[in-house]
């Protein structure tokens, strides 16, 4: 009789989800490095988790289970702990007499099944589910782990009676006490829970904000803030001290802002955290920027740019000299766009140097410089030195002042390709901004190749989005009609456990791509208004942020509400 593994492989081959050549390569890799074949299939990108679950289900003769609709009996938590469930990627489903039904990511692992049977004294009936669904189900069923840790800390008398440390008195004598508090196991566990919850939610930032009698913990997910479980006010100082210890900061300093960073290993991923401590009325605010390199694509093709705009960007990036500018508010993906362009043009024949504040991602083969203004290593000073390194391509993290703008423009005029960011609201407004910074119109014309004004729109969750047709008047006004003149089918956000009830999951770029054509350059020399430049650019093929957003709504990527929220407009213009 064929083994379960052979039966699953037979299913995959029969469905043409796996070729014999891929199987041979995976078996050779498994023999060389070890590991589980099912895990290798997903890690190597041969199968999705859903395809693998379907194959395992067919091979075992059992149906897969949809955990998002599951409401297990709370008493099952007394049989299987959260730690055991997380460690072994399983979740209890139901109990009937002496049989415990369990959803597992790997129902072929007899060791886990035997351990669970010995631990509970019950026979185990395994079901199959994806790893992602199991992890989300554990968070729903057991909680994120923060609540349990919070209860544990509150029960610790040494912390329950702790007082807020004075910001002025006894600073030196308090240092030892702060360090001791930061190294206590409950505080470590709670702080780690906050951090790991942020990673699990795919948050970009974590905020710990003290109030008069409470502490607020918030996570920025897909650009929107949501509240998390908060610690007692009495624990705030100890948690901040713990974060300072992790970031190698002075725990006794509470009067001035501090910046630091630390790294956290989660499985095979190493995640960077940039930390900022800001003194406030009720104590230090903490902001932790999460930089998960494994979760961010630096492929320009996958960011969401329209095909026409991609072709324009690639053509400009292939030029030997000139300036490419990415503009928009903070947190709209400008640096990611520039990194993706660097990846696109990187080659052994090019010397690429970046100057950033700070370096956000380490790019192999590219020379990156961290700005340190406190010692005089500013953008402009670094640019002067970079030019002596004979670079072909220069990336300036941000043009903040007249001196940096002047150096960047001159670099673009002297045979270098320069990429940088600027804070403006539209592509056409970049011209006005550069003029206000003291750059002459003829220098703008001679240096700038293209301006990208971008935003990020949230994508509707595929699991819970609901189709609908807008009212005919709105569809006409927004040009959202099909060939028969009827309103297009759009998507409205729903709310489910997979998207944490937000209705959205992930984000994509919408962008205005303004190429400096002869006609645009002529308008710049005539000191044309922002509106005049935009009108001509639209005639030449540029689409505004609103138009790009509506295209994504029509393609069912995002919702109308998200388009209008992001492009700062109303449904009636």
XYZ file of C-alpha atoms in Angstrom:
573
model
C 0.000 0.000 0.000
C 1.282 3.493 -0.891
C 2.299 5.771 1.967
C 0.310 8.926 2.706
C 3.167 10.985 1.288
C 3.099 8.985 -1.959
C -0.674 9.349 -2.185
C -0.433 13.133 -1.881
C 2.325 13.273 -4.497
C 0.147 11.157 -6.819
C -2.717 13.644 -6.375
C -0.448 16.608 -7.162
C 0.951 14.911 -10.270
C -2.511 13.870 -11.452
C -3.821 17.438 -11.052
C -0.733 18.761 -12.869
C 0.025 20.969 -9.865
C 3.474 19.377 -9.715
C 5.744 18.101 -12.474
C 8.056 15.130 -12.166
C 11.051 17.432 -12.661
C 9.914 19.686 -9.805
C 9.364 16.639 -7.602
C 12.862 15.315 -8.322
C 14.402 18.714 -7.546
C 12.455 18.997 -4.270
C 13.397 15.491 -3.195
C 17.062 16.288 -3.903
C 16.751 19.506 -1.872
C 15.037 17.607 0.953
C 17.797 15.022 0.957
C 20.460 17.739 1.054
C 18.990 20.154 3.608
C 16.304 18.085 5.337
C 12.855 19.419 6.100
C 9.294 18.466 5.338
C 8.262 17.931 1.689
C 4.926 19.717 2.192
C 6.718 22.731 3.654
C 9.233 22.771 0.798
C 6.429 22.740 -1.773
C 5.078 26.020 -0.374
C 8.449 27.642 0.448
C 9.782 27.030 -3.071
C 6.661 28.550 -4.602
C 5.552 25.340 -6.320
C 2.150 25.345 -4.597
C -0.045 27.699 -2.643
C -1.175 26.645 0.824
C -4.727 26.193 -0.470
C -3.591 23.826 -3.247
C -1.545 21.802 -0.773
C -4.448 21.539 1.679
C -6.729 20.380 -1.119
C -4.205 17.708 -2.187
C -3.642 16.511 1.389
C -7.403 16.358 1.883
C -7.865 14.214 -1.229
C -4.872 12.029 -0.371
C -6.136 11.391 3.157
C -9.776 11.061 2.173
C -10.958 13.809 4.552
C -12.470 17.218 3.736
C -10.617 20.454 4.577
C -12.133 22.698 7.239
C -12.950 26.418 6.975
C -11.732 27.731 10.328
C -13.014 31.280 9.758
C -16.543 30.036 10.530
C -15.499 27.905 13.494
C -16.584 28.680 17.072
C -14.931 26.036 19.273
C -16.123 25.176 22.752
C -14.165 27.370 25.244
C -13.583 24.295 27.404
C -11.258 22.887 24.737
C -8.678 25.503 25.778
C -8.215 23.560 29.007
C -7.189 20.496 26.960
C -4.812 22.216 24.511
C -2.780 25.251 25.592
C -2.122 28.203 23.335
C 1.623 27.504 23.462
C 1.143 23.899 22.288
C -1.264 25.016 19.559
C 1.141 27.701 18.241
C 4.193 25.471 18.450
C 2.537 22.630 16.525
C 0.204 24.671 14.277
C -3.069 23.095 15.324
C -6.355 24.177 16.868
C -8.962 22.017 18.663
C -12.287 21.891 16.839
C -14.632 19.692 18.884
C -14.825 16.824 21.334
C -17.189 13.880 21.068
C -16.769 11.465 23.967
C -13.176 10.230 23.914
C -12.409 11.662 20.471
C -10.865 15.111 19.978
C -11.090 16.611 16.484
C -8.156 18.894 15.671
C -7.389 21.039 12.622
C -3.718 20.703 11.672
C -1.396 22.236 9.095
C 0.422 18.894 8.918
C -1.989 16.042 9.666
C 0.711 13.573 8.585
C 2.860 14.336 11.624
C 2.209 11.281 13.795
C 4.567 12.569 16.504
C 2.373 15.614 17.161
C -0.750 13.453 17.111
C 0.788 10.965 19.572
C 1.949 13.788 21.885
C -1.497 15.390 21.831
C -3.182 12.053 22.498
C -0.865 11.357 25.451
C -1.391 14.883 26.814
C -5.208 14.814 26.621
C -5.871 11.091 27.100
C -8.131 11.189 24.010
C -7.961 9.720 20.526
C -7.194 12.340 17.892
C -9.147 12.889 14.669
C -7.074 15.249 12.462
C -8.551 17.649 9.904
C -6.515 19.736 7.456
C -6.319 23.545 7.206
C -3.825 26.118 5.959
C -1.123 27.390 8.273
C -2.401 30.951 7.895
C -5.971 29.971 8.826
C -4.746 28.060 11.868
C -2.652 30.992 13.123
C -5.583 33.396 12.693
C -7.929 30.924 14.398
C -5.557 30.591 17.365
C -5.541 34.386 17.758
C -9.351 34.474 17.678
C -9.802 31.491 19.979
C -7.031 32.016 22.533
C -6.431 35.746 21.982
C -3.189 37.262 20.692
C -1.320 36.315 23.852
C -1.211 39.908 25.065
C -4.300 39.503 27.258
C -2.902 36.437 29.038
C 0.414 38.145 29.613
C -1.400 41.214 30.921
C -3.310 39.134 33.464
C -0.053 37.523 34.554
C 1.622 40.881 35.073
C -1.268 42.391 36.988
C -1.111 39.454 39.409
C 2.541 40.221 40.155
C 2.425 42.310 43.335
C 5.833 43.830 42.708
C 4.395 45.493 39.585
C 0.842 46.029 40.772
C 1.984 48.652 43.264
C 4.630 50.249 41.054
C 4.578 54.042 40.819
C 5.486 56.293 37.934
C 9.120 57.336 38.176
C 9.592 61.096 38.542
C 10.973 62.833 35.477
C 13.207 65.110 37.533
C 14.080 63.636 40.884
C 16.576 60.908 41.633
C 17.463 60.096 38.005
C 20.831 58.517 38.747
C 19.571 56.405 41.650
C 16.589 55.234 39.579
C 18.707 53.824 36.762
C 19.377 50.546 38.523
C 15.708 50.177 39.446
C 14.603 50.860 35.861
C 17.041 48.281 34.541
C 15.780 45.718 37.039
C 12.156 46.368 36.060
C 12.997 46.104 32.360
C 14.570 42.681 32.924
C 11.643 41.177 34.830
C 10.110 38.208 32.996
C 6.474 39.487 32.919
C 7.549 42.834 31.433
C 9.696 41.077 28.831
C 6.807 38.795 27.886
C 4.320 41.649 27.596
C 6.661 43.824 25.528
C 7.454 40.907 23.228
C 3.716 40.242 22.844
C 3.093 43.829 21.722
C 5.910 43.625 19.193
C 4.964 40.200 17.824
C 1.307 41.193 17.552
C 2.386 44.108 15.360
C 4.308 41.739 13.101
C 1.376 39.299 12.906
C -1.008 42.125 11.977
C 1.478 43.245 9.280
C 1.506 46.675 10.905
C 3.924 49.364 9.721
C 4.091 51.085 13.132
C 3.392 50.382 16.801
C 2.510 53.268 19.142
C 2.638 53.145 22.939
C 1.088 56.363 24.224
C 0.648 57.230 27.937
C -2.383 59.164 29.122
C -3.181 60.523 32.573
C -4.595 57.238 33.914
C -4.216 54.807 31.018
C -1.819 53.669 28.294
C -2.938 53.315 24.693
C -1.357 50.761 22.333
C -2.122 51.228 18.644
C -1.039 49.523 15.428
C -0.965 51.129 11.984
C -2.271 48.463 9.587
C -2.578 49.325 5.878
C -2.192 52.988 6.789
C -5.018 53.018 9.377
C -4.653 52.993 13.160
C -6.359 50.359 15.298
C -6.241 49.882 19.054
C -4.734 46.872 20.772
C -4.722 45.505 24.304
C -3.137 48.033 26.648
C -1.127 47.553 29.876
C -1.964 49.215 33.208
C -0.666 52.760 33.594
C 1.706 51.565 36.337
C 3.607 49.377 33.844
C 4.334 52.082 31.300
C 7.758 53.050 32.661
C 8.945 49.431 32.847
C 7.801 48.700 29.281
C 9.509 51.823 27.903
C 12.672 50.867 29.785
C 12.497 47.387 28.254
C 12.236 48.873 24.760
C 15.174 51.177 25.511
C 17.255 48.190 26.635
C 16.358 46.347 23.416
C 17.317 49.441 21.384
C 20.562 50.102 23.296
C 19.341 53.511 24.524
C 19.989 55.341 27.805
C 17.182 54.217 30.118
C 17.833 57.089 32.550
C 17.322 59.808 29.908
C 13.744 61.114 29.970
C 14.115 64.751 28.941
C 15.052 64.617 25.243
C 13.930 62.501 22.261
C 15.899 59.329 21.525
C 16.288 57.223 18.395
C 17.394 53.596 18.259
C 16.753 50.286 16.595
C 16.719 46.560 17.253
C 16.180 43.332 15.336
C 13.807 40.478 16.094
C 14.122 36.956 14.693
C 10.764 35.337 13.966
C 11.288 31.918 12.437
C 13.583 32.371 9.465
C 12.760 36.085 9.146
C 14.796 38.882 10.719
C 12.684 42.008 11.214
C 14.123 45.464 11.858
C 12.494 47.948 14.238
C 13.253 51.680 14.227
C 12.447 53.178 17.621
C 11.674 56.775 18.521
C 11.102 57.882 22.132
C 9.419 61.274 22.494
C 8.872 62.939 25.917
C 5.252 64.033 26.401
C 3.083 65.460 29.179
C 2.336 62.062 30.751
C 5.595 60.285 29.960
C 7.520 59.075 26.932
C 5.638 58.187 23.741
C 7.087 55.217 21.859
C 6.848 54.728 18.107
C 8.297 51.550 16.602
C 8.529 51.415 12.799
C 8.412 47.797 11.613
C 10.594 47.044 8.604
C 9.779 43.513 7.515
C 12.000 42.969 4.494
C 10.296 39.707 3.670
C 6.873 41.378 3.445
C 7.837 44.175 1.023
C 8.305 43.630 -2.695
C 11.020 45.684 -4.381
C 9.817 44.669 -7.842
C 8.509 47.714 -9.708
C 6.150 45.410 -11.621
C 4.219 44.413 -8.486
C 3.676 47.799 -6.825
C 0.499 48.625 -8.731
C 1.634 51.076 -11.429
C -0.433 51.113 -14.631
C 1.302 49.457 -17.611
C 1.645 52.753 -19.517
C 3.232 54.437 -16.494
C 5.580 51.481 -15.989
C 6.856 51.840 -19.544
C 7.472 55.557 -18.982
C 9.300 54.965 -15.703
C 11.501 52.248 -17.199
C 12.417 54.515 -20.116
C 13.363 57.374 -17.771
C 15.322 55.058 -15.440
C 17.330 53.802 -18.410
C 18.604 57.327 -19.168
C 22.289 57.959 -18.288
C 21.614 61.226 -16.455
C 18.783 63.361 -15.145
C 16.494 63.369 -12.104
C 13.579 61.133 -11.097
C 11.457 62.503 -8.246
C 8.895 60.634 -6.127
C 6.509 62.929 -4.247
C 3.681 62.600 -1.760
C 2.983 62.690 1.978
C 4.876 60.569 4.512
C 4.037 56.877 4.370
C 2.930 56.679 0.739
C 5.659 54.308 -0.443
C 8.000 56.811 -2.114
C 11.185 55.158 -0.850
C 9.915 51.712 -1.852
C 9.327 53.017 -5.383
C 12.857 54.428 -5.565
C 14.369 51.207 -4.189
C 12.431 49.260 -6.825
C 13.810 51.502 -9.570
C 17.322 50.982 -8.212
C 16.757 47.233 -8.316
C 15.566 47.582 -11.910
C 18.681 49.372 -13.153
C 21.265 47.752 -10.867
C 24.094 45.959 -12.659
C 27.789 45.214 -12.012
C 28.723 47.936 -14.504
C 27.068 50.704 -12.457
C 28.299 52.373 -9.283
C 25.165 53.153 -7.265
C 25.340 55.186 -4.046
C 22.488 56.213 -1.741
C 22.384 58.793 1.042
C 19.456 58.273 3.440
C 18.159 59.301 6.855
C 18.105 56.547 7.906
C 18.904 53.623 5.591
C 15.600 51.729 5.519
C 16.618 48.560 3.679
C 20.008 47.087 2.969
C 20.429 46.556 -0.783
C 23.126 44.088 -1.800
C 25.674 45.492 -4.230
C 24.675 49.111 -3.541
C 26.690 51.561 -1.429
C 24.450 53.144 1.222
C 25.307 56.065 3.505
C 23.462 56.994 6.711
C 23.024 60.737 7.334
C 24.168 61.931 10.775
C 23.283 65.596 11.061
C 24.596 65.902 14.636
C 28.184 65.429 13.377
C 27.744 67.464 10.207
C 27.056 64.511 7.877
C 24.056 66.156 6.182
C 22.500 65.358 2.815
C 24.331 68.196 1.070
C 27.693 67.452 2.730
C 27.394 63.761 1.892
C 26.478 64.547 -1.714
C 29.716 66.508 -2.157
C 31.727 63.504 -1.001
C 29.666 61.056 -3.042
C 30.532 62.916 -6.243
C 34.214 62.150 -5.564
C 33.321 58.424 -5.560
C 32.554 58.587 -9.302
C 28.961 57.272 -9.020
C 26.722 56.527 -11.992
C 23.479 56.603 -9.986
C 22.750 58.571 -6.795
C 19.701 58.222 -4.565
C 19.048 61.088 -2.142
C 16.588 60.047 0.572
C 14.838 63.416 0.617
C 15.349 66.933 -0.746
C 14.663 69.017 2.358
C 16.395 72.334 1.756
C 17.774 74.651 -0.881
C 21.352 73.415 -0.548
C 20.387 69.773 -1.069
C 18.143 70.696 -4.014
C 20.984 72.658 -5.610
C 23.443 69.778 -5.176
C 20.973 67.211 -6.531
C 20.189 69.301 -9.615
C 23.876 69.925 -10.334
C 24.569 66.204 -9.957
C 21.862 65.441 -12.510
C 23.366 68.014 -14.866
C 26.880 66.581 -14.650
C 26.248 63.076 -15.942
C 24.577 61.341 -12.984
C 21.163 59.729 -12.691
C 19.627 61.106 -9.468
C 16.622 59.648 -7.646
C 15.032 61.477 -4.731
C 11.822 62.293 -2.856
C 10.039 65.574 -2.258
C 6.948 66.534 -0.256
C 4.315 67.875 -2.676
C 0.666 66.962 -3.164
C 0.695 66.536 -6.951
C 3.123 65.931 -9.765
C 2.546 69.367 -11.328
C 3.041 71.011 -7.914
C 6.636 69.764 -7.845
C 7.670 72.516 -10.252
C 6.320 75.223 -7.930
C 8.014 73.562 -4.942
C 11.419 73.462 -6.644
C 11.106 77.098 -7.726
C 10.248 78.075 -4.139
C 13.389 76.238 -3.002
C 15.457 78.472 -5.262
C 15.943 76.216 -8.301
C 15.761 78.230 -11.512
C 13.202 77.082 -14.140
C 15.907 76.469 -16.763
C 17.731 74.158 -14.293
C 14.487 72.263 -13.630
C 14.025 71.789 -17.366
C 17.588 70.610 -17.848
C 17.586 68.118 -14.990
C 14.145 66.641 -14.237
C 13.071 63.638 -16.330
C 9.910 62.520 -14.531
C 7.892 63.199 -11.378
C 5.865 60.472 -9.649
C 3.153 61.710 -7.273
C 1.795 58.676 -5.449
C -0.560 57.422 -2.767
C -1.374 53.961 -1.407
C -4.940 52.646 -1.576
C -6.116 49.715 0.513
C -7.211 46.630 -1.407
C -10.582 45.120 -0.545
C -10.329 41.782 1.235
C -11.007 39.018 -1.294
C -12.552 36.872 1.403
C -15.356 39.216 2.423
C -15.743 41.952 -0.230
C -19.302 42.315 -1.523
C -20.250 43.289 -5.104
C -22.738 46.080 -5.809
C -23.724 48.564 -8.524
C -23.514 52.294 -7.747
C -26.394 54.624 -8.506
C -26.653 55.596 -12.153
C -26.029 59.315 -11.506
C -22.823 58.601 -9.601
C -21.654 56.077 -12.218
C -22.214 58.619 -15.013
C -20.362 61.365 -13.171
C -17.388 59.076 -12.452
C -17.425 57.401 -15.881
C -18.037 53.971 -14.362
C -20.386 52.658 -17.066
C -20.097 49.519 -19.179
C -20.592 49.348 -22.959
C -24.376 49.220 -22.521
C -24.343 52.344 -20.371
C -25.061 50.474 -17.141
C -23.117 51.015 -13.871
C -20.108 48.741 -13.502
C -20.031 46.170 -10.725
C -17.823 47.476 -7.904
C -16.710 46.006 -4.594
C -17.666 47.162 -1.124
C -15.549 46.206 1.939
C -17.119 43.660 4.263
C -15.319 42.475 7.383
C -14.020 39.077 8.427
C -11.401 37.481 10.640
C -8.842 37.336 7.827
C -8.811 41.140 7.489
C -9.380 41.775 11.226
C -12.885 43.100 10.425
C -11.502 46.049 8.435
C -12.700 44.894 5.012
C -9.258 45.576 3.498
C -6.038 43.611 3.142
C -2.844 45.042 1.637
C -2.230 48.209 -0.383
C -1.338 49.230 -3.937
C 0.099 52.334 -5.560
C -1.927 54.904 -7.464
C 0.242 57.522 -9.123
C 0.482 60.511 -11.418
C 3.504 60.042 -13.682
C 4.497 63.388 -15.197
C 7.151 63.043 -17.901
C 8.947 66.267 -18.799
C 8.179 66.460 -22.521
C 9.141 69.470 -24.706
C 5.662 70.970 -24.167
C 5.918 70.631 -20.365
C 9.404 72.172 -20.387
C 8.059 75.073 -22.423
C 5.369 75.691 -19.768
C 7.974 75.584 -16.984
C 10.029 78.274 -18.722
C 6.895 80.419 -19.056
C 6.227 80.079 -15.299
C 2.889 78.392 -16.005
C 0.581 77.590 -13.113
C 0.237 74.146 -11.593
C -3.215 73.800 -13.191
C -1.917 74.683 -16.662
C 0.894 72.109 -16.394
C -1.554 69.438 -15.235
C -3.977 70.123 -18.102
C -1.263 69.724 -20.745
C 0.136 66.626 -19.014
C -3.317 65.012 -19.075
C -3.605 65.687 -22.803
C -0.249 63.923 -23.209
C -1.470 60.823 -21.351
C -0.932 61.491 -17.636
C -3.767 60.257 -15.419
C -4.497 62.006 -12.139
C -4.551 60.285 -8.769
C -8.359 60.326 -8.791
C -8.503 58.771 -12.277
C -5.983 56.069 -11.325
C -7.970 55.297 -8.189
C -11.250 54.999 -10.103
C -9.559 52.585 -12.512
C -8.614 50.365 -9.576
C -12.165 50.580 -8.219
C -13.496 49.546 -11.646
C -11.036 46.631 -11.629
C -12.438 45.572 -8.212
C -9.073 46.125 -6.509
C -10.308 48.785 -4.108
C -13.519 50.566 -3.149
C -14.907 53.962 -4.119
C -14.805 55.037 -0.476
C -11.090 54.268 -0.311
C -10.402 56.163 -3.540
C -12.099 59.302 -2.260
C -10.484 58.997 1.172
C -7.029 58.699 -0.366
C -7.357 61.357 -3.053
C -8.932 63.882 -0.680
C -12.054 64.350 -2.763
C -15.805 64.006 -2.513
C -18.163 62.031 -4.699
C -19.391 65.308 -6.137
C -16.575 67.491 -7.379
